[in-house]
Coordinates of C-alpha atoms and ligand atoms in Angstrom, one line a residue:
X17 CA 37.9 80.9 -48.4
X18 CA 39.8 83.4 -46.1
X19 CA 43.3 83.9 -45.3
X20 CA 43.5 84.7 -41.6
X21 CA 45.9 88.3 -41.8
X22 CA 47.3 88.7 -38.0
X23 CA 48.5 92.0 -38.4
X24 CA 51.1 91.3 -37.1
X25 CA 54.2 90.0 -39.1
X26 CA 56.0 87.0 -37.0
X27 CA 59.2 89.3 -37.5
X28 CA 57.6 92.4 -35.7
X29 CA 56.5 90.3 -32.8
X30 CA 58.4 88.9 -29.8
X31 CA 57.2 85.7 -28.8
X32 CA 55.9 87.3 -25.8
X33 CA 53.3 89.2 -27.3
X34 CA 52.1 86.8 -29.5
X35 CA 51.3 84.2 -26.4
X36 CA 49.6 87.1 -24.6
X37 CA 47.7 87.3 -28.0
X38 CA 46.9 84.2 -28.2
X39 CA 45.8 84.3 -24.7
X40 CA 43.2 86.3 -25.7
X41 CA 41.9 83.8 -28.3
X42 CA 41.9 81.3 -25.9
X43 CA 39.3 83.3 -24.1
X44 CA 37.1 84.1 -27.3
X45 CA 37.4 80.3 -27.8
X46 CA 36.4 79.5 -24.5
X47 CA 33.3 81.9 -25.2
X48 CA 32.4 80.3 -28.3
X49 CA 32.6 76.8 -26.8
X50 CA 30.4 78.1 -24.2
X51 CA 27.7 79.2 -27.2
X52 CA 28.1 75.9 -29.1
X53 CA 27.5 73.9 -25.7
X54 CA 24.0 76.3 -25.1
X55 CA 22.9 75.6 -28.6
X56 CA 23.7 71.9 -28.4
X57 CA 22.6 71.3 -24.5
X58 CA 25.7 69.5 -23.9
X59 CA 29.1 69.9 -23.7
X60 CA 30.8 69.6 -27.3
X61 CA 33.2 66.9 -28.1
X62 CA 36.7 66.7 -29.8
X63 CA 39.3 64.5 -30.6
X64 CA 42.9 64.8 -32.2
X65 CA 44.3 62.2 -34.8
X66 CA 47.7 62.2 -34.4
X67 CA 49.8 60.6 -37.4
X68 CA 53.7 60.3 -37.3
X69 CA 56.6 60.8 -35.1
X70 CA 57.7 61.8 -31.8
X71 CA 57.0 65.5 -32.3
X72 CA 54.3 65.5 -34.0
X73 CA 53.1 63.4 -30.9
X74 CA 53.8 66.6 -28.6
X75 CA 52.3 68.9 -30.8
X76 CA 48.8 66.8 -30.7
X77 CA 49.3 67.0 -27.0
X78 CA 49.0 70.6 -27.3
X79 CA 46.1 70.8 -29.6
X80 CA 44.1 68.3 -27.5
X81 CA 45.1 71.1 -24.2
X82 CA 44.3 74.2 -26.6
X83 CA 40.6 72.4 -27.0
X84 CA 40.0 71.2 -23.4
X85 CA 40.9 74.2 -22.5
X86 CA 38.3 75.7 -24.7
X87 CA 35.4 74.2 -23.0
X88 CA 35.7 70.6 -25.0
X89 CA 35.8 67.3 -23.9
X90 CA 37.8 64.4 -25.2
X91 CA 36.0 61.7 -27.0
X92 CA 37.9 58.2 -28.3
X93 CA 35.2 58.6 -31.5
X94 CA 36.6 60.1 -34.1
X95 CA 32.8 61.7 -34.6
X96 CA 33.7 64.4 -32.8
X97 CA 32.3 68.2 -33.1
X98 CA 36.0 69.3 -33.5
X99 CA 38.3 66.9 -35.3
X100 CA 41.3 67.6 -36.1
X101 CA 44.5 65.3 -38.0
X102 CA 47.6 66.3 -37.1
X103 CA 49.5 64.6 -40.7
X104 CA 52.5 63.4 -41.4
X105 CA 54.2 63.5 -44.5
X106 CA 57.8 61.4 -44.6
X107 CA 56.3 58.0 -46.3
X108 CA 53.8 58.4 -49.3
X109 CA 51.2 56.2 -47.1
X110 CA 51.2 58.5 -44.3
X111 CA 50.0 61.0 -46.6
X112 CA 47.4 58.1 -48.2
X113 CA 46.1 57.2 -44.6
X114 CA 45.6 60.6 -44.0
X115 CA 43.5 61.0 -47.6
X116 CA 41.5 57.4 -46.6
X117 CA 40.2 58.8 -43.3
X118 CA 38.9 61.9 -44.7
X119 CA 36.8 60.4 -46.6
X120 CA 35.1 58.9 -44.0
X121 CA 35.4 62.0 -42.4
X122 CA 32.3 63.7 -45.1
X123 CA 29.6 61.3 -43.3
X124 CA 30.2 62.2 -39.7
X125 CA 29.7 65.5 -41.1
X126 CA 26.4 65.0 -42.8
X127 CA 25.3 63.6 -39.1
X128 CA 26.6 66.3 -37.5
X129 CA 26.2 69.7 -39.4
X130 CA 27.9 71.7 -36.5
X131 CA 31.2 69.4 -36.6
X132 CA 34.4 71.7 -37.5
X133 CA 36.8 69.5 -39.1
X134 CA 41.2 70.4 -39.3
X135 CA 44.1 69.5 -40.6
X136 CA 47.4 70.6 -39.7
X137 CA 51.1 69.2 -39.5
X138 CA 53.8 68.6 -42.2
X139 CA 51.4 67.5 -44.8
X140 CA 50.1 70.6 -45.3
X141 CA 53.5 72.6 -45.7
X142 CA 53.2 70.8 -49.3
X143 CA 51.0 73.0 -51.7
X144 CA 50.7 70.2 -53.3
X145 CA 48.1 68.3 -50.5
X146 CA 46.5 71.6 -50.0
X147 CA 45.5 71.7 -53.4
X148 CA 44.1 68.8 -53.0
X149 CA 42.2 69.0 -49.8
X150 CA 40.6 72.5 -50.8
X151 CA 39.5 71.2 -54.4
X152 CA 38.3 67.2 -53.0
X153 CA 37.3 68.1 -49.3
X154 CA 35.6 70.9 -49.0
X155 CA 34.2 69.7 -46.1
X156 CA 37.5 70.7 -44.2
X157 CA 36.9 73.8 -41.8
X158 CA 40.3 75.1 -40.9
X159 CA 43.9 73.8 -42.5
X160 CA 47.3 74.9 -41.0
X161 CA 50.6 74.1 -40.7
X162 CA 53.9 73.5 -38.5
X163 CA 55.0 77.0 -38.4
X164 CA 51.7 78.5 -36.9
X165 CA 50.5 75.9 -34.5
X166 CA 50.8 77.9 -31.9
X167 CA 48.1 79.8 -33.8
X168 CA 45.6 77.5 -32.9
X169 CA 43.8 79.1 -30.1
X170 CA 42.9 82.2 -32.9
X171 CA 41.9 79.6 -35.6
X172 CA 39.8 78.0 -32.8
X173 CA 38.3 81.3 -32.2
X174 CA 37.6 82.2 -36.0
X175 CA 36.5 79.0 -37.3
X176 CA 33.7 78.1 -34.4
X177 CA 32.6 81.9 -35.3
X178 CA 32.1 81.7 -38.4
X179 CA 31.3 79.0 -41.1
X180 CA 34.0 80.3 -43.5
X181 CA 36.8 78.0 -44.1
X182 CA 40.7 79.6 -42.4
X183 CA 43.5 78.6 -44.5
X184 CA 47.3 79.7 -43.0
X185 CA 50.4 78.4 -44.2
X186 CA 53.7 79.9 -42.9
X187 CA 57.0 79.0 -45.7
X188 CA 58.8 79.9 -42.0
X189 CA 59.4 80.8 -38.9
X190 CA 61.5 81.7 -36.5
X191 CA 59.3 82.3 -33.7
X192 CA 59.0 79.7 -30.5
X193 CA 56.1 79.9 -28.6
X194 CA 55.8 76.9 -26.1
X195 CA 53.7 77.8 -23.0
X196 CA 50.1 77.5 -25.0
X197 CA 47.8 74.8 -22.6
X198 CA 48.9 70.9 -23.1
X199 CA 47.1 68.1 -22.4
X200 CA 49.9 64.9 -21.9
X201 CA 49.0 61.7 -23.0
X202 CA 50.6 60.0 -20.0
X203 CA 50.6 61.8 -16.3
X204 CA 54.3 60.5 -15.4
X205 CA 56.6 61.2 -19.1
X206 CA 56.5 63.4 -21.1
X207 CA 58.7 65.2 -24.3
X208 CA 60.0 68.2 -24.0
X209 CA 61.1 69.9 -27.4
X210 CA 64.8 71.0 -27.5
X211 CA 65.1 71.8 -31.2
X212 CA 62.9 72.1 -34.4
X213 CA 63.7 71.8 -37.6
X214 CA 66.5 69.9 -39.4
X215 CA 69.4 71.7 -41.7
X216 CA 70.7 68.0 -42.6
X217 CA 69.1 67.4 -46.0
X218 CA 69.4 63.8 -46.3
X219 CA 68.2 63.6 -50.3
X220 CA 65.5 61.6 -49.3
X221 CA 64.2 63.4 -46.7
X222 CA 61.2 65.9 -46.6
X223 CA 61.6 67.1 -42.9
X224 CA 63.6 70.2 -43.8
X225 CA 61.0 71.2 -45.8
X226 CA 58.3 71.0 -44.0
X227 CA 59.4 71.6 -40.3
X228 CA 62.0 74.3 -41.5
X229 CA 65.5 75.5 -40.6
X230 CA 67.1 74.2 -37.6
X231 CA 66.7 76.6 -34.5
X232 CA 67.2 75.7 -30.6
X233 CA 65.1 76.7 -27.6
X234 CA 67.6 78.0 -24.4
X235 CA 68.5 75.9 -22.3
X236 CA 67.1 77.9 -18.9
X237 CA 63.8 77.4 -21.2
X238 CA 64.1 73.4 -21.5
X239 CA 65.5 72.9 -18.2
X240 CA 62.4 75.3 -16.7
X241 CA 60.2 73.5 -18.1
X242 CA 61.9 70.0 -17.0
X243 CA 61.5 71.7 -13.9
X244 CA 58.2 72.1 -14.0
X245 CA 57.1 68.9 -15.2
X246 CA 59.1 67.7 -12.1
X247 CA 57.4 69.3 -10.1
X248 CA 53.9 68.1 -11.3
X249 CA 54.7 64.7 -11.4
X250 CA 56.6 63.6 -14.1
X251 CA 59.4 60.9 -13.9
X252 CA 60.5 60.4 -17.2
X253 CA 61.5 62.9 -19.9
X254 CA 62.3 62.5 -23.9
X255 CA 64.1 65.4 -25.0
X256 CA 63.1 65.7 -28.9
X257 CA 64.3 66.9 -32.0
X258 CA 64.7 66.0 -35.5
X259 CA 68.5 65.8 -34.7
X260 CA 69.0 66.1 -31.4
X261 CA 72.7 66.0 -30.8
X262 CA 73.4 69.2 -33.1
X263 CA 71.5 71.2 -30.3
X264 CA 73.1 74.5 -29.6
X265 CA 73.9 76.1 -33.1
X266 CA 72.6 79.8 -33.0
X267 CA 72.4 79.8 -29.5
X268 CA 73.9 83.4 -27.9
X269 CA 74.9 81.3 -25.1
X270 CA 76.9 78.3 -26.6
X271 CA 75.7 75.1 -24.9
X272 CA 76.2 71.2 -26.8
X273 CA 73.9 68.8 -26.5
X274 CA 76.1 66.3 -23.9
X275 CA 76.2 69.9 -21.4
X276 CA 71.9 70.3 -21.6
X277 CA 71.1 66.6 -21.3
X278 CA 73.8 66.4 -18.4
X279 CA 72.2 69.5 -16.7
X280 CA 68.3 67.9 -17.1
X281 CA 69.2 64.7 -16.1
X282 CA 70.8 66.0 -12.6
X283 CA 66.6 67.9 -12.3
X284 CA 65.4 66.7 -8.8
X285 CA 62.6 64.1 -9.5
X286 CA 63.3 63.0 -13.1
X287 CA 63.9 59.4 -12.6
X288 CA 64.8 58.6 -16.5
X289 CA 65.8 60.4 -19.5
X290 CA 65.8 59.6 -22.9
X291 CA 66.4 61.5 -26.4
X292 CA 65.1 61.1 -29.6
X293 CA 66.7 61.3 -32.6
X294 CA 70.3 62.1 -32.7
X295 CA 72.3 61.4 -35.9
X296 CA 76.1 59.5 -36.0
X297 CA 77.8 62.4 -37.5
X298 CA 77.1 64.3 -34.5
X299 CA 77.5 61.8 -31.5
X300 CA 80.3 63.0 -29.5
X301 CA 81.9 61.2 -27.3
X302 CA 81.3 63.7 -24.5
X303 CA 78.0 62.7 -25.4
X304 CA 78.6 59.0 -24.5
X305 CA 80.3 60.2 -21.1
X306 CA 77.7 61.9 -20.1
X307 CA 75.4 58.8 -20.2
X308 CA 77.7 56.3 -18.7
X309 CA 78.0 59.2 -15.9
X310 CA 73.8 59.6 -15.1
X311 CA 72.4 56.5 -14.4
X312 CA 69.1 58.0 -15.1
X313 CA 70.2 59.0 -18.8
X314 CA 68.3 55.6 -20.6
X315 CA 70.9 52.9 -21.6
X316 CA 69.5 52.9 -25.4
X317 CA 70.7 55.2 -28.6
X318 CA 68.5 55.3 -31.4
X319 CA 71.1 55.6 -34.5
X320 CA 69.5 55.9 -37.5
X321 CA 71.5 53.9 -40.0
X322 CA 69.6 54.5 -43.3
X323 CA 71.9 51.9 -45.1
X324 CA 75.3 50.6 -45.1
X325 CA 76.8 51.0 -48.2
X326 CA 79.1 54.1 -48.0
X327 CA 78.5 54.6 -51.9
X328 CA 74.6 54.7 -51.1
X329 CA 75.1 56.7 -47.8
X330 CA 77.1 59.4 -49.6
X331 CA 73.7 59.7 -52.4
X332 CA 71.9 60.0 -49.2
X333 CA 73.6 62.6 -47.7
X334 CA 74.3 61.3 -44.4
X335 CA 78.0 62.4 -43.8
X336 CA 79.4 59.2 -42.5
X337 CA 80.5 56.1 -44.4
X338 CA 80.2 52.5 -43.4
X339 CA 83.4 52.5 -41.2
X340 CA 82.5 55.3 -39.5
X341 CA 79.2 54.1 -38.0
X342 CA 80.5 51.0 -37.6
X343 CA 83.5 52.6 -34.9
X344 CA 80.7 54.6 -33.3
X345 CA 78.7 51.8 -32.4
X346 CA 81.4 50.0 -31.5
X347 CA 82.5 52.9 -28.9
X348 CA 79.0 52.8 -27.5
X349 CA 78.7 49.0 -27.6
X350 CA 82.1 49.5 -25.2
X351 CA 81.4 52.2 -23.0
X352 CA 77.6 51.3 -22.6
X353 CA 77.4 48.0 -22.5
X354 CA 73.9 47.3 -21.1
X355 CA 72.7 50.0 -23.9
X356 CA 70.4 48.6 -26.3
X357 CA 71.3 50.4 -29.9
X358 CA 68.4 51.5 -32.1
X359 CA 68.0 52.3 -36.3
X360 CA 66.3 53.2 -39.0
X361 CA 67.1 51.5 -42.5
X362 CA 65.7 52.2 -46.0
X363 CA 65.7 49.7 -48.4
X364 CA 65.1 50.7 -52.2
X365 CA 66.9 54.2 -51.8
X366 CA 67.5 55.0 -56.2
X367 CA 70.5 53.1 -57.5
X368 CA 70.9 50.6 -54.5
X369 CA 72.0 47.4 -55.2
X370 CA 72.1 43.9 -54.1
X371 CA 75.8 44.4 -53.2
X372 CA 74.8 47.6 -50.9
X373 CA 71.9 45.7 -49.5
X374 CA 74.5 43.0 -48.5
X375 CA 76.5 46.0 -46.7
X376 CA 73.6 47.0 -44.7
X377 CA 73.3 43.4 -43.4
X378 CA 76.8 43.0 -42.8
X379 CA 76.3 45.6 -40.8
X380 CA 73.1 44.3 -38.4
X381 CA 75.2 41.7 -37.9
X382 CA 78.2 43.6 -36.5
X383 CA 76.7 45.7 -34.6
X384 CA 73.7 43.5 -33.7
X385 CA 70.9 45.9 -33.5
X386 CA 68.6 45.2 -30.5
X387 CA 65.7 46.4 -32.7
X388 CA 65.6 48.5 -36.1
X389 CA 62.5 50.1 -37.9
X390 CA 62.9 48.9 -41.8
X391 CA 61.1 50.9 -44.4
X392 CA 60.8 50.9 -48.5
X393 CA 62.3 54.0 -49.6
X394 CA 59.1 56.5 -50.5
X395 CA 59.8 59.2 -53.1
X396 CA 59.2 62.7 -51.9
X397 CA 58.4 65.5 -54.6
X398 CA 61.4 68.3 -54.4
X399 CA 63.7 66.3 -52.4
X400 CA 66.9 65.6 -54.4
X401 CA 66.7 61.7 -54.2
X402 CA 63.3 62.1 -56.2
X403 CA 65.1 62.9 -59.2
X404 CA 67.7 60.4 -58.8
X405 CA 67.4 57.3 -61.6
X406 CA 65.7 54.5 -60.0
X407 CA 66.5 51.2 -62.1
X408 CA 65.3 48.6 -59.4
X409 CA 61.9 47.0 -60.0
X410 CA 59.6 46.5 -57.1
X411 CA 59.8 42.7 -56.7
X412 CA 63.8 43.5 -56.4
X413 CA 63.1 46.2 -53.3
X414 CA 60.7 44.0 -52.3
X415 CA 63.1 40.6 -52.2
X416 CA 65.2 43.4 -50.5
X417 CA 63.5 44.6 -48.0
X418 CA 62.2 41.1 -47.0
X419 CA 66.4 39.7 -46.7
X420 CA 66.9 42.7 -44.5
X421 CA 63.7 42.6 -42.1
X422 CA 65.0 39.1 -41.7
X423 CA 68.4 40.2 -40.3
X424 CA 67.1 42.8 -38.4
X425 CA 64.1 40.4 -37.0
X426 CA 67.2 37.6 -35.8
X427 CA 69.4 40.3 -34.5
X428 CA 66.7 41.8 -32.0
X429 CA 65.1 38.2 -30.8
X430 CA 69.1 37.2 -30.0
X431 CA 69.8 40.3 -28.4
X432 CA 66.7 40.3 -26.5
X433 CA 67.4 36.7 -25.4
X434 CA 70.4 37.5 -23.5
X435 CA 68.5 39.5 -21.0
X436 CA 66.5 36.2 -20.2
X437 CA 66.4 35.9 -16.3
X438 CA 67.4 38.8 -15.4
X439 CA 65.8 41.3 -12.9
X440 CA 65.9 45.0 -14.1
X441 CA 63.8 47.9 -13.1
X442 CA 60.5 49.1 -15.2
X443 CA 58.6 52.0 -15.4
X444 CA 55.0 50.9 -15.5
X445 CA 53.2 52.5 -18.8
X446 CA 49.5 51.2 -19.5
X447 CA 47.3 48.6 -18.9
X448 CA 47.6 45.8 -21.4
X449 CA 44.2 46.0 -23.3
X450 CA 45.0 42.5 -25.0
X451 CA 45.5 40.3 -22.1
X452 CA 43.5 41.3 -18.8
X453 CA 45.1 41.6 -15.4
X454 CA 48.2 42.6 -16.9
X455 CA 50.0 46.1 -17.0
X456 CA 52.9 46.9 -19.5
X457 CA 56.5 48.0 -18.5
X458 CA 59.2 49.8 -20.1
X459 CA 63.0 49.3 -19.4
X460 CA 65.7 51.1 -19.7
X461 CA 66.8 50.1 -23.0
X462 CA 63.4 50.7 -24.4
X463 CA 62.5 46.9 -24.1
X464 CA 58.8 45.9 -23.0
X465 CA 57.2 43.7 -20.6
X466 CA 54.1 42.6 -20.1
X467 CA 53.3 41.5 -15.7
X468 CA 50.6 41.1 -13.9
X469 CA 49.0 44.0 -12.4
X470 CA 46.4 46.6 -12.2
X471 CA 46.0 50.7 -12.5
X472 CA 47.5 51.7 -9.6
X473 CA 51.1 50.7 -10.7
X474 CA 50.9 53.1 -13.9
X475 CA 53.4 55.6 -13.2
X476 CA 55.5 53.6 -10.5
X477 CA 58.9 51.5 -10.9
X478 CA 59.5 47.8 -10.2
X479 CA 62.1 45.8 -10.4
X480 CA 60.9 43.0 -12.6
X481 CA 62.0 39.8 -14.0
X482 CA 62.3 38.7 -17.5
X483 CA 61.0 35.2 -17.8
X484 CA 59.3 34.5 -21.1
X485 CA 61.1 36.0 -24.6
X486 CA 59.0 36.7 -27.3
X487 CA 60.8 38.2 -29.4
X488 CA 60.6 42.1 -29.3
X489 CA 58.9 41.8 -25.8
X490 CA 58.7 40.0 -22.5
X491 CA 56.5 38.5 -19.9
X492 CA 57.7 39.0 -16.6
X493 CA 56.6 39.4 -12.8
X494 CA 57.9 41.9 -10.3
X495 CA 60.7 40.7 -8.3
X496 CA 60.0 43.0 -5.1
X497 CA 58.1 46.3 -4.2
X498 CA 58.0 49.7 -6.0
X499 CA 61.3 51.2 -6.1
X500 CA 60.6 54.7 -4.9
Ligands
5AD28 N1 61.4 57.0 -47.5 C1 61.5 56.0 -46.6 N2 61.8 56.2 -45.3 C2 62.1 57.5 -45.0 N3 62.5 58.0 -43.8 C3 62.6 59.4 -43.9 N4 62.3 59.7 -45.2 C4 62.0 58.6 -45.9 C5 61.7 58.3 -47.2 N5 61.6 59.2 -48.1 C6 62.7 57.2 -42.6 C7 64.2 57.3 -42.1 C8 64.0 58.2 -40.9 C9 62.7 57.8 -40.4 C10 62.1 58.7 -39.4 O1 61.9 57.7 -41.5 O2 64.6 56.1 -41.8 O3 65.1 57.9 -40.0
SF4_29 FE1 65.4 63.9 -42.3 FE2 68.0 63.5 -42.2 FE3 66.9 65.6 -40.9 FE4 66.5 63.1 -40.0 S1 68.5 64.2 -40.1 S2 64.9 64.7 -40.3 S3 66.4 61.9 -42.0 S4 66.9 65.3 -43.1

């Protein structure tokens, strides 16, 4: 095993001179491709795995554009020469799925001798899994992890050089390289990173460990790069962070989140922009301005809820109580009132109740959630929760969780059923694999729906009507011609 040493220390660098570094390694990559591809007599293959969020979602983007731009080309099989798993670590099964697939992963190697195989993202910023891997897979060429990833194109370079395996994990950073090659999943959206990092600490939460302390890119950086996308064809932008609406702190320049979103969303071309995630403690009401101001800001707000009982909010950490999320999303529900509101809830958090469960259902109902992801609270080594007692049994979080995915499952279909009839405009995302002739549409408020229609209205807006409710989704038609 071999611990890459860069010689330089991320302190002593600017983030200049590192991507002019890794410029370099781009081209030895390219080289070594080229080799691989002689020696194979075609060109290699790779594909990226990506598990997880938002973010992590962006940062396989630029893996899958560091190896195309290496002289590989994208394959759907997971057979690949170069595969690499970009993991996710906030649930205990993300880090099992990830587990499960390598072992699959040891017989495309035995086919394939030559195939390099990687792992990166916030599962390996635990010692713990990289333990693991090194002593049960040994198969794994390369493992890295959130801090370095703009690393890649050197690991690329070492590890199709040599058949010794690179192991680099970085405790921090505080280093931002973001112009390294990117390859976007969709032609006409794409995220655009305005923070990393998270200084929140919910207890149960692992992100601050793995992705680090909080730190902002500029806003001449975002908004270039909006820009840019602009220019090459993108309509709609999600502006991401792990909590969004705290952008700015640290910034020499002082600058809120409301100011940047209001400055991107007046970018020539960008038709629609959304952000993802902000938290209630910090959702000013400048914030909610803003929005009702730019039509093109998206009429939905994701608000975590995590649960409402204040007593199990204040073990979480989340610095609001019951009340207060309750005003807030009664303040958007008033100002925005064709937004769609968004959550996250854990059931089972240690010490939780049937009387705090009943809070968290009292408050679906009053704020009627047009959708809500429910999960069973997952214990993460070194987070405070983790040590917290934890006298509920299973079946209990389990009779939980199943009350609550109720609610939340009533609250959407109703919500969604008042938008029955109605003609509003969609941004055409895919073709619908499931049901042929069809193409899929996105609204505003995040809502889907499913018309008939082929490839050549990806990308394009329509104005489209709702006719058939199923529950999360619609089938619809378009009511008229693209809206350009
Ligand atoms: N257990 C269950 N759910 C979690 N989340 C974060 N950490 C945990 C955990 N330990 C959920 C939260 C968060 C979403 C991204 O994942 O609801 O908003
Ligand atoms: Fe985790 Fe809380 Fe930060 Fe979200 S805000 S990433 S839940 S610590």
């Amino acid at each position: 095993m071999r611990k890459i040493i860069s010689g330089l220390s991320a302190e002593e660098n600017t983030d200049l001179l590192e991507q002019q570094r890794q410029e370099r390694y781009m081209e030895a990559a390219r080289e070594k491709t080229a080799a691989l591809a002689a020696r194979l007599h075609r060109t290699p293959t790779c594909h990226v795995t990506n598990f997880g969020c938002q973010m992590n979602a962006k940062d396989a983007e630029k893996l899958l554009g560091i190896l195309l731009s290496a002289g590989f080309e994208e394959t759907q099989d997971e057979a690949a020469d170069f595969l690499i798993y970009n993991t996710c670590t906030v649930r205990d099964n993300a880090d099992q799925r990830v587990f499960g697939r390598l072992g699959r992963v040891s017989h495309y190697r035995k086919n394939n001798p030559d195939m390099k195989i990687a792992l990166c993202g916030c599962m390996m910023q635990e010692d713990l899994n990289v333990e693991k891997v090194l002593k049960s897979y040994p198969f794994v060429d390369l493992i890295f992890g959130t801090h370095n990833l703009f690393r890649f194109p050197e690991y690329l370079a070492q590890v199709l050089d040599s058949g010794e395996r690179i192991v680099d994990i970085w405790k921090k950073t505080d280093r931002i390289v973001e112009s390294l090659p990117s390859e976007r999943k969709y032609s006409f959206k794409s995220g655009v990173n305005i923070t990393f990092g998270c200084d929140n600490f919910c207890s149960y939460c692992i992100v601050p460990y793995v992705r680090g302390r909080e730190r902002s890119r500029k806003p001449e950086e975002i908004l270039g790069e909006i820009r840019a996308l602009s220019e090459s064809g993108v309509k709609e932008i999600m502006l991401l962070g792990q909590n969004v609406n705290s952008y700015g702190r640290g910034l020499d320049e002082p600058c809120t989140f409301a100011e940047l979103i209001d400055r991107a969303a007046k970018i020539d071309g960008i038709r629609r922009i959304r952000f993802m995630t902000p938290h209630p403690k910090d959702f000013s009401d400048e914030l909610i301005e803003v929005i009702k101001r730019n039509e093109n800001i998206a009429r939905h707000v994701h608000l975590p809820l995590q649960s409402g009982s204040t007593q199990i909010l204040k073990q979480m950490n989340r610095k609001y109580t019951k009340e207060q999320y309750l005003a807030l999303a009664e303040k958007i529900r008033t100002r925005l009132p064709d937004a769609a509101i968004t959550t996250d809830i854990i059931v089972g958090f240690p010490g939780e109740t049937d009387r705090d469960v009943d809070d968290t259902i009292d408050v679906i109902r009053r704020v009627h959630f047009d959708n809500a992801y429910t999960f069973i609270y997952s214990k993460r080594t070194g987070t405070p929760a983790a040590r917290m007692e934890d006298p509920a049994t299973e079946e209990e979080k389990k009779d939980r969780f199943s009350r609550v995915l109720k609610c939340v499952q009533q609250s959407a279909k109703e919500r969604a059923l008042l938008l029955q009839g109605k003609v509003m405009t969609g941004l055409v995302e895919e073709v619908n694999t499931q049901s042929p002739g069809k193409v899929t549409a996105r609204l505003s408020d995040n809502m889907i729906v499913h018309i008939d229609g082929d490839e050549s209205m990806i990308g394009k807006f329509y104005p489209i009507r709702l006719d058939i409710c199923c529950g999360f989704y619609y089938f619809g038609e378009t009511a008229g011609e693209e809206i350009v």
